[in-house]
Tab-separated table of C-alpha atoms in Angstrom:
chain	number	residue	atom	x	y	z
A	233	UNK	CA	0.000	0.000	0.000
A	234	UNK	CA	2.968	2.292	1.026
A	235	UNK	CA	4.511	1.487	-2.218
A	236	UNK	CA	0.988	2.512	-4.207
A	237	UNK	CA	0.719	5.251	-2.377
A	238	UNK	CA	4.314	6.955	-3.360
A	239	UNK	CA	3.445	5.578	-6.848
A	240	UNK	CA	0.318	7.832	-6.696
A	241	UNK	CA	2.230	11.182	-5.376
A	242	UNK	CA	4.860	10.360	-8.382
A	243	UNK	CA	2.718	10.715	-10.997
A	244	UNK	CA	0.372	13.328	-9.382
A	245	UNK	CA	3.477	15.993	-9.492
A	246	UNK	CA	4.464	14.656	-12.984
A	247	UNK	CA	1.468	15.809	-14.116
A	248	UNK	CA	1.538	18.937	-12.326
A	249	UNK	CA	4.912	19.690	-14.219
A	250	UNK	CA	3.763	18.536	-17.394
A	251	UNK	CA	0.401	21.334	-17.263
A	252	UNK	CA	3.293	23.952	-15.865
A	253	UNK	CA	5.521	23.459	-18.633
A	254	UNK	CA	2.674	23.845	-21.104
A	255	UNK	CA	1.243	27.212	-19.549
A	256	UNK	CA	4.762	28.842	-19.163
A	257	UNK	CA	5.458	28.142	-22.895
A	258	UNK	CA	5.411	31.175	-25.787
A	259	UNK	CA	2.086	30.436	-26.822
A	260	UNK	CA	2.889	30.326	-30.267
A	261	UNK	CA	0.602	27.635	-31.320
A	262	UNK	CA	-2.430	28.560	-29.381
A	263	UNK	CA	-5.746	30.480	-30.890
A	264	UNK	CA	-5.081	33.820	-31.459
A	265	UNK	CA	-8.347	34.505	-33.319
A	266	UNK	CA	-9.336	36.739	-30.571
A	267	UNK	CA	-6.168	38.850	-30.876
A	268	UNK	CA	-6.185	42.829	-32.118
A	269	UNK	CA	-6.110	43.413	-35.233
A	270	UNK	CA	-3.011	45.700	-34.786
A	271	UNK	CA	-0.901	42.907	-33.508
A	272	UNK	CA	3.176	43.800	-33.381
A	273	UNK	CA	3.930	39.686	-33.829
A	274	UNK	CA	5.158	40.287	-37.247
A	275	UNK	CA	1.994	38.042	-38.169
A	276	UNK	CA	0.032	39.552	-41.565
A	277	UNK	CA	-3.599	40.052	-41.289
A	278	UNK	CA	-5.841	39.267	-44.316
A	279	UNK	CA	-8.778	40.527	-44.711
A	280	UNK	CA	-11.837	40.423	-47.332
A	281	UNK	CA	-13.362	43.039	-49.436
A	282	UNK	CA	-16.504	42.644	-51.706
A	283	UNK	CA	-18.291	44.456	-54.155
A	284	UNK	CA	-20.550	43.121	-57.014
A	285	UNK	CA	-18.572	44.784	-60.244
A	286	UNK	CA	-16.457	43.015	-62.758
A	287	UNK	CA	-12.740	43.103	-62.939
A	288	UNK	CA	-11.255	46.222	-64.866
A	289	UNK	CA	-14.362	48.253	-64.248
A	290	UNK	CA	-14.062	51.150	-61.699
A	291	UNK	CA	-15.138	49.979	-58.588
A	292	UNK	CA	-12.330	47.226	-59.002
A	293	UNK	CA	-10.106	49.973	-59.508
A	294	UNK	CA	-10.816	51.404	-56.726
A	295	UNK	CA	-10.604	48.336	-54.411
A	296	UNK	CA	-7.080	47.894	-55.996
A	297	UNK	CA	-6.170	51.266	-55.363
A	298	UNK	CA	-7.376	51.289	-51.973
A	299	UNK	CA	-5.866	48.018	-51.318
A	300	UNK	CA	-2.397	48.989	-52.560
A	301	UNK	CA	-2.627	51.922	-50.209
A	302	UNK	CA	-3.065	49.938	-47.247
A	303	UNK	CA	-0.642	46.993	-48.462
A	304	UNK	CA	2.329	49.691	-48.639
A	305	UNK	CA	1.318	51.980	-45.828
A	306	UNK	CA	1.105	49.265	-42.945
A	307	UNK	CA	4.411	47.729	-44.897
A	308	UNK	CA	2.744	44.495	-45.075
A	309	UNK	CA	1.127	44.104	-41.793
A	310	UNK	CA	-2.073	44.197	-43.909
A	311	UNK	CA	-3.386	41.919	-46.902
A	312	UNK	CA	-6.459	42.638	-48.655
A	313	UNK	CA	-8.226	39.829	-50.752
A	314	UNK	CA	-10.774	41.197	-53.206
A	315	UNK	CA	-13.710	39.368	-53.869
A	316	UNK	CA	-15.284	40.923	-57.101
A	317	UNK	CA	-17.671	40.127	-59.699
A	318	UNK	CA	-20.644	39.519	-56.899
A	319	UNK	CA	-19.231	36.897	-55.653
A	320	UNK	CA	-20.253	37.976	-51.862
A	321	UNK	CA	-23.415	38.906	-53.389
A	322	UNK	CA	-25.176	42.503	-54.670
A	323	UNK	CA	-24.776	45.498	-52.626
A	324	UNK	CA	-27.700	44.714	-49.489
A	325	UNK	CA	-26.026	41.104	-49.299
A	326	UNK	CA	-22.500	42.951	-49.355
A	327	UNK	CA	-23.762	45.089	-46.504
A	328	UNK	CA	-25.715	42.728	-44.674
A	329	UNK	CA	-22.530	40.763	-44.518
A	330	UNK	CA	-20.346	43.292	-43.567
A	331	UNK	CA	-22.585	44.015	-40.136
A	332	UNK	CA	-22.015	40.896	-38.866
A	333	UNK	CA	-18.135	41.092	-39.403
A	334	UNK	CA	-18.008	37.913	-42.879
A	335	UNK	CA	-16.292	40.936	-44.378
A	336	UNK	CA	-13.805	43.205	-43.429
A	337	UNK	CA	-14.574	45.953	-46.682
A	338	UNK	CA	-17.204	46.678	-49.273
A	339	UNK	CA	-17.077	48.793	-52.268
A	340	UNK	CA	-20.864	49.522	-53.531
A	341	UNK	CA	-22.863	52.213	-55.103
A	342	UNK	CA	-23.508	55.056	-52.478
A	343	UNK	CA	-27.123	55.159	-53.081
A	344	UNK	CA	-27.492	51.933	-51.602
A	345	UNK	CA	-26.663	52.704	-48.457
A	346	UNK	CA	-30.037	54.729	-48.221
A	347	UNK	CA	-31.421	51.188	-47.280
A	348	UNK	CA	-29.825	51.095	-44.567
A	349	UNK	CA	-29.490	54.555	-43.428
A	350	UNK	CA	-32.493	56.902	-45.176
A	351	UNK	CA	-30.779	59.978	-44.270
A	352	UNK	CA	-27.685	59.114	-46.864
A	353	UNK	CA	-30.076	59.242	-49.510
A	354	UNK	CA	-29.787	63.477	-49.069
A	355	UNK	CA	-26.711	62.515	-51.811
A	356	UNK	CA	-29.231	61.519	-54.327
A	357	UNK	CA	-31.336	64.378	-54.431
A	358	UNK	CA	-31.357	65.767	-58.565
A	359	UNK	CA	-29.016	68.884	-59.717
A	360	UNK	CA	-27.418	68.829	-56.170
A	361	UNK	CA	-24.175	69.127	-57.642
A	362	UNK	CA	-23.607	71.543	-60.964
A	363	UNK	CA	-19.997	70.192	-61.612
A	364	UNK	CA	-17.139	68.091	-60.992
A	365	UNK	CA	-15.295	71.011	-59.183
A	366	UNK	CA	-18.719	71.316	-56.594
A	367	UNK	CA	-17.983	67.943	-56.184
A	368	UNK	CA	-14.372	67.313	-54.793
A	369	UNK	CA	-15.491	70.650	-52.563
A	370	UNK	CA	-17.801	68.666	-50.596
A	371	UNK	CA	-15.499	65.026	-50.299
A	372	UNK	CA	-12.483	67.482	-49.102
A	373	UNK	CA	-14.827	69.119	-46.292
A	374	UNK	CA	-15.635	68.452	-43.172
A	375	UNK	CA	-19.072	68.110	-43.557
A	376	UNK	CA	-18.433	64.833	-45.630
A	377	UNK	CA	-17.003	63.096	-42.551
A	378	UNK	CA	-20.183	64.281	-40.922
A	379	UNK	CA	-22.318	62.758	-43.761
A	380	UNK	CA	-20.235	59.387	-44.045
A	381	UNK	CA	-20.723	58.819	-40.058
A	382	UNK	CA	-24.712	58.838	-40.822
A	383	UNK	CA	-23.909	55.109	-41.553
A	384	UNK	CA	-22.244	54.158	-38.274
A	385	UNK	CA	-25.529	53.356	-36.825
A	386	UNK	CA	-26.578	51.048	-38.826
A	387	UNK	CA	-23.440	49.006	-38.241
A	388	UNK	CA	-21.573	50.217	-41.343
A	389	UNK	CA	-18.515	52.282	-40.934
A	390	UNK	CA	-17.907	54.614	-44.434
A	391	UNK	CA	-14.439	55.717	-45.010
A	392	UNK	CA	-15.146	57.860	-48.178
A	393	UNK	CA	-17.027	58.436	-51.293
A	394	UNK	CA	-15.606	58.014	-54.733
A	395	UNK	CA	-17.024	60.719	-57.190
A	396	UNK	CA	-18.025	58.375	-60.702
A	397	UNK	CA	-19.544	60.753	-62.531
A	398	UNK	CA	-22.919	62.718	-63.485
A	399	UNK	CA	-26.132	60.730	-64.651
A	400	UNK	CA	-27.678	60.916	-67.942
A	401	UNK	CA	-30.222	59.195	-69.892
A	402	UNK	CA	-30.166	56.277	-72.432
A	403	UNK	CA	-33.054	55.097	-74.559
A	404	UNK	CA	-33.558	54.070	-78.052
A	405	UNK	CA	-36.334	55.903	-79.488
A	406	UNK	CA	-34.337	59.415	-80.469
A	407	UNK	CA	-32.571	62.262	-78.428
A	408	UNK	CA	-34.093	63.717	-75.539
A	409	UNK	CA	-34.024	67.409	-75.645
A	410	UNK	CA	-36.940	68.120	-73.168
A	411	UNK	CA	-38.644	66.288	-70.389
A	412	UNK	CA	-41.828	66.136	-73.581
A	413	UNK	CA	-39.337	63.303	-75.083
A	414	UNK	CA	-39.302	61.285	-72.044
A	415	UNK	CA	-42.864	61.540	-71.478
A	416	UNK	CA	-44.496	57.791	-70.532
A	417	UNK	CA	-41.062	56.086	-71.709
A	418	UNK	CA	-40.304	53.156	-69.184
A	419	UNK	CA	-37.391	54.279	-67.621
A	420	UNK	CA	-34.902	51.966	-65.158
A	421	UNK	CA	-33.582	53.611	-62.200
A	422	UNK	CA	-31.742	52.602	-58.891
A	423	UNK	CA	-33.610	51.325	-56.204
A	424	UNK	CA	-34.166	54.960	-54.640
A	425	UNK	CA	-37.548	56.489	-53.948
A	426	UNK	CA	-36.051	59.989	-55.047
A	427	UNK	CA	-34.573	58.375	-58.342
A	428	UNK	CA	-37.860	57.219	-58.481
A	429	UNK	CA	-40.098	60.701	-57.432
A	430	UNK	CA	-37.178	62.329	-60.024
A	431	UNK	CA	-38.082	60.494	-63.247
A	432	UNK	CA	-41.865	60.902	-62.109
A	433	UNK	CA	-41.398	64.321	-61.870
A	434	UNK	CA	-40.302	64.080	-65.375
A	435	UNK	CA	-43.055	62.378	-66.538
A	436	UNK	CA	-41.370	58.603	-67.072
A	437	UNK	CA	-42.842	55.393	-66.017
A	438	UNK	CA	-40.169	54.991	-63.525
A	439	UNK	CA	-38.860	51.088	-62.942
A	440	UNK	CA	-36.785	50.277	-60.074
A	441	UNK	CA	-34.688	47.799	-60.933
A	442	UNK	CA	-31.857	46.009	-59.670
A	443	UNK	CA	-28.529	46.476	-61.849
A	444	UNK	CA	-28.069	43.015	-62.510
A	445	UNK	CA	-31.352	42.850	-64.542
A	446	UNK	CA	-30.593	45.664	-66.474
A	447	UNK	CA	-28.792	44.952	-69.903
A	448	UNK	CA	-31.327	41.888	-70.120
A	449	UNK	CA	-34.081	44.252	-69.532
A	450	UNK	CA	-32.992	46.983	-71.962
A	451	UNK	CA	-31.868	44.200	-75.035
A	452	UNK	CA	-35.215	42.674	-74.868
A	453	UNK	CA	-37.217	46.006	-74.272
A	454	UNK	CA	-38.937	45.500	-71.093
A	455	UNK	CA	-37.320	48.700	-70.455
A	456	UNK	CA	-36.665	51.817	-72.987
A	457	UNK	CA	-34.230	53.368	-71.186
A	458	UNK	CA	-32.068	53.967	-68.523
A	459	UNK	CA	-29.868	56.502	-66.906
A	460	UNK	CA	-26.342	56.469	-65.692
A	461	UNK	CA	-22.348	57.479	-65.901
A	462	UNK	CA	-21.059	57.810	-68.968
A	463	UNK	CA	-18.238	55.109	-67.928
A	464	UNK	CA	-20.618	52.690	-66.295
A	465	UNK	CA	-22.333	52.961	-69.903
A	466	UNK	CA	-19.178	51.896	-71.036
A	467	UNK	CA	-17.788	49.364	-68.746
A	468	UNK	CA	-21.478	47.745	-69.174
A	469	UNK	CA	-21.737	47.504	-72.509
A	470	UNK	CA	-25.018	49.239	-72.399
A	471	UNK	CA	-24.129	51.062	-75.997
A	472	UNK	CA	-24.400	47.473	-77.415
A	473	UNK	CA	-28.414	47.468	-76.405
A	474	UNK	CA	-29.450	51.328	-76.682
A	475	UNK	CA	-28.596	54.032	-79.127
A	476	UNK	CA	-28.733	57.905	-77.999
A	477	UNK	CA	-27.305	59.136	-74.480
A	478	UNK	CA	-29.069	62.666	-73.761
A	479	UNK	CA	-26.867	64.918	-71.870
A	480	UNK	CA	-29.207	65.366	-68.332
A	481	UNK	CA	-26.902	64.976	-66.160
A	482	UNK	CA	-30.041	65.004	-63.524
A	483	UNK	CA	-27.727	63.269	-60.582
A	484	UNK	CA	-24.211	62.919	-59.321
A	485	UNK	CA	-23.030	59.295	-58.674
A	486	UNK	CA	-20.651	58.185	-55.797
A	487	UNK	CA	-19.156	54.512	-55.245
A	488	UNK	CA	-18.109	54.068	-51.057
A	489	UNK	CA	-15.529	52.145	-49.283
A	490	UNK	CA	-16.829	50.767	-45.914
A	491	UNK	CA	-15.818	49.387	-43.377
A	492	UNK	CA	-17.262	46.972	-40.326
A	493	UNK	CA	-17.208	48.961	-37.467
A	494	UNK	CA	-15.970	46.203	-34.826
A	495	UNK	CA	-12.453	45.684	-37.114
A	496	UNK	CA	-12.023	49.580	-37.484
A	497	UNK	CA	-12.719	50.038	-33.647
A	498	UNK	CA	-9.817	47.373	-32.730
A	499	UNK	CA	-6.905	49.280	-34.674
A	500	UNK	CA	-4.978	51.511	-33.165
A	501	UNK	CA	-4.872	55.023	-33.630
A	502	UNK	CA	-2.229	54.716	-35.963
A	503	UNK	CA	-3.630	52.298	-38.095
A	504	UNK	CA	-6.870	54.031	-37.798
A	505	UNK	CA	-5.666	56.960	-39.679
A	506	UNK	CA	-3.711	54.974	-42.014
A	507	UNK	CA	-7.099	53.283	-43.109
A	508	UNK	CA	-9.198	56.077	-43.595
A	509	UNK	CA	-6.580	58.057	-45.137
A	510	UNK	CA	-6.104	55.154	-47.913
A	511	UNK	CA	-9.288	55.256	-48.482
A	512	UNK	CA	-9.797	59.194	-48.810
A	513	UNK	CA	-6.674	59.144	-51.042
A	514	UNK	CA	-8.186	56.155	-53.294
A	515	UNK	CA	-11.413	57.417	-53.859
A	516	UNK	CA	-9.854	61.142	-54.823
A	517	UNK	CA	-7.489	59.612	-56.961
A	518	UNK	CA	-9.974	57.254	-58.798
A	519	UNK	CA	-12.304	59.780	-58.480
A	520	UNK	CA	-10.177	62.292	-60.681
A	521	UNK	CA	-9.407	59.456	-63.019
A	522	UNK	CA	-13.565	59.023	-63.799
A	523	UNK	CA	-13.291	62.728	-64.954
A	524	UNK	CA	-10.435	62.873	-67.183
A	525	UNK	CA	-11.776	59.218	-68.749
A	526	UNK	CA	-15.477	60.969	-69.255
A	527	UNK	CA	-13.665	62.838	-72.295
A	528	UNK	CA	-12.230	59.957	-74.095
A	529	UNK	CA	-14.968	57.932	-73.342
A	530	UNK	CA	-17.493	60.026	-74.889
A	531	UNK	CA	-15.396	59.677	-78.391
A	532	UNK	CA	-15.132	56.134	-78.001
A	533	UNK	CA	-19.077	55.339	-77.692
A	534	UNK	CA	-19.504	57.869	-80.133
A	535	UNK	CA	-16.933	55.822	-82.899
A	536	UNK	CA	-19.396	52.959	-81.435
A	537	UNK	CA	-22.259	54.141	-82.988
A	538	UNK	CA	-23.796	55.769	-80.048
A	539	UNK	CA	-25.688	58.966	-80.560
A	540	UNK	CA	-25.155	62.014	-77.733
A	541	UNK	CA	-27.080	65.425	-77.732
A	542	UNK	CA	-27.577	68.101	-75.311
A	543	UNK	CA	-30.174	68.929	-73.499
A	544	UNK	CA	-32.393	71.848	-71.990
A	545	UNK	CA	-31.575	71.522	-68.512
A	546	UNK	CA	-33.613	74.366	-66.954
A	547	UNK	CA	-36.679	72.434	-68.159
A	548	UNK	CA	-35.804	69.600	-66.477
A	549	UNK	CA	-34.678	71.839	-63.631
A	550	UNK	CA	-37.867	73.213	-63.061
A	551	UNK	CA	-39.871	70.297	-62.679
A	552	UNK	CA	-37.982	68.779	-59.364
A	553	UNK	CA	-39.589	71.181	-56.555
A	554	UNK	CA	-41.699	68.398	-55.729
A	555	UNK	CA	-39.299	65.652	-55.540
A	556	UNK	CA	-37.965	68.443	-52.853
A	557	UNK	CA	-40.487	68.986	-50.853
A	558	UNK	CA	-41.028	65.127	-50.516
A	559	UNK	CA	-38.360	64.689	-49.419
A	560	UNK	CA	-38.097	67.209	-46.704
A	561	UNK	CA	-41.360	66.059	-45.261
A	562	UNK	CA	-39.416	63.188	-43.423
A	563	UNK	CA	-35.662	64.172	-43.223
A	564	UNK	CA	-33.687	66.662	-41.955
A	565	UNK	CA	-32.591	69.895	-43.962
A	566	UNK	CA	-29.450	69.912	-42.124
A	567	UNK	CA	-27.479	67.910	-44.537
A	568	UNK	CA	-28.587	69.397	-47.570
A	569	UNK	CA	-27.706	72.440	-46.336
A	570	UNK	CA	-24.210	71.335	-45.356
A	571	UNK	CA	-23.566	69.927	-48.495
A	572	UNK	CA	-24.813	73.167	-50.040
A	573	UNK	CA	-22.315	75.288	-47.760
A	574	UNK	CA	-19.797	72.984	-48.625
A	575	UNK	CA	-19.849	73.671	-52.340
A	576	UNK	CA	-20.404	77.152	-51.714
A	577	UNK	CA	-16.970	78.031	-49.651
């Protein structure tokens, strides 16, 4: 029994030992999933970022961009995979998934974001902006950064806007010159009640339509037109299905970079500011690239085949009071003011 007993206490404190040994040790091979993203190990953190359009088109530009930034700023501490093409799904799945943290990043179409946080949509709001210059005025203000942080409550963090371009019409029956030649046409737009009210206002059947649907929808005439960038027009092909491109440049489209706010909150300061200056200087950069590729782009849809005119704006002008004073009945003036003040300085 003696002899059990001193067998027993043996292999009780070899034990003991064995569990020391293990705690005390660098830890090397345990689960760091829990660990800051900042981390000083010298291990690289990869991270995902989504967004719906095809390679070579500008939203993938701008997630390369944007990841480049990062890539070299953070010398490497940082990898960013990009996930185009959809493959994470349209814009709402892109944000739905970045809320609960399955992505790090999304690039998607601004308007979108009105989904998820109505008071955003103040960007969409027709002849807002009267030029490019009006434009890069408001993304270098401060009142940007107060418009971006509209999002954080929904549980998207946006780091900037990238200006694409203004908005004009498509359709295949002849130029538009007033809103008389757009009367009753069935017109696609975003999935936005004021691109909706807007094209009412002009007297279109308005569609709301997902993009995805759209180049079927205009090649087998279950739409007659559509409105957008003069790139996107390009990058989409959309030449191939419709004919004229009238010069209304009714809206001012934006792309964002966002961000999930749980991964943002766990950088450090330092890494904070490297992230959300990448993305400013992406979306700027990108941004000034849509301009200067407007020009040549124009010339190469027209060698296409594609028809442009210009249009009477004032007429068009003076029909969107109401889509105004719709929209004022349930949001705030404050940030259509700002934006206004903005451009103004």
């Amino acid at each position: 029994m003696k002899r059990k007993h001193l067998l027993l206490v043996s292999l009780v404190l070899a034990l003991a030992m064995f569990a020391s040994a293990c705690s005390s040790g660098s830890g090397s091979t345990g689960d760091n999933s829990s660990a800051p993203a900042n981390t000083s190990s010298g291990e690289v953190k990869v991270l995902k970022l989504g967004h719906q359009a095809p390679a070579g088109t500008v939203y993938d530009d701008l997630a390369v961009a944007f990841k480049e930034n990062i890539e070299s700023r953070t010398d490497g501490r940082f990898e960013i995979d990009i996930y185009n093409g959809g493959q994470l799904g349209g814009d709402r799945e892109l944000m739905e998934a970045l809320q609960v943290g399955n992505v790090e990043f999304n690039i998607l179409t601004a308007s979108d974001m009105g989904m998820f946080a109505p008071e955003m949509e103040v960007q969409d709001l027709p002849y807002l902006f009267e030029n490019w210059d009006q434009v890069f005025k408001f993304l270098e203000s401060e009142a940007a950064l107060d418009f971006y942080a509209l999002s954080d409550e929904a549980g998207i963090k946006t780091l900037s806007f990238m200006p694409r371009g203004f908005r004009h019409i498509t359709n295949n029956a002849g130029p538009i010159n007033t809103p008389d030649d757009i009367a009753g046409k069935k017109m696609r737009v975003a999935e936005s009640a004021i691109y909706v009210d807007t094209f009412e206002a002009f007297g279109a059947n308005a569609l709301a339509l997902a993009w995805g649907e759209v180049f079927t929808a205009l090649q087998q005439g279950t739409v007659d037109g559509h409105e957008n960038t003069i790139v996107t027009i390009r990058d989409y092909k959309i030449n191939e299905v419709q004919d004229y491109l009238s010069m209304t440049g009714h809206m001012f489209g934006f792309g964002a970079i966002t961000v999930n706010p749980d991964f943002f909150d766990g950088l450090s300061p330092e890494d904070k500011e490297i992230f959300q200056q990448a993305a400013t200087d992406a979306a700027i950069d990108i941004g000034a690239l849509q301009q200067e590729a407007e020009v040549t782009t124009i010339e190469e849809l027209k060698a296409a085949g594609m028809q442009f005119n210009e249009v009477d704006k004032e007429a068009f002008m003076s029909l969107i009071q109401p889509v105004y004073d719709k929209y004022f009945e349930n949001h705030d003036k404050k940030y259509y003011d700002a934006i206004k003040a903005a451009v103004a300085e």
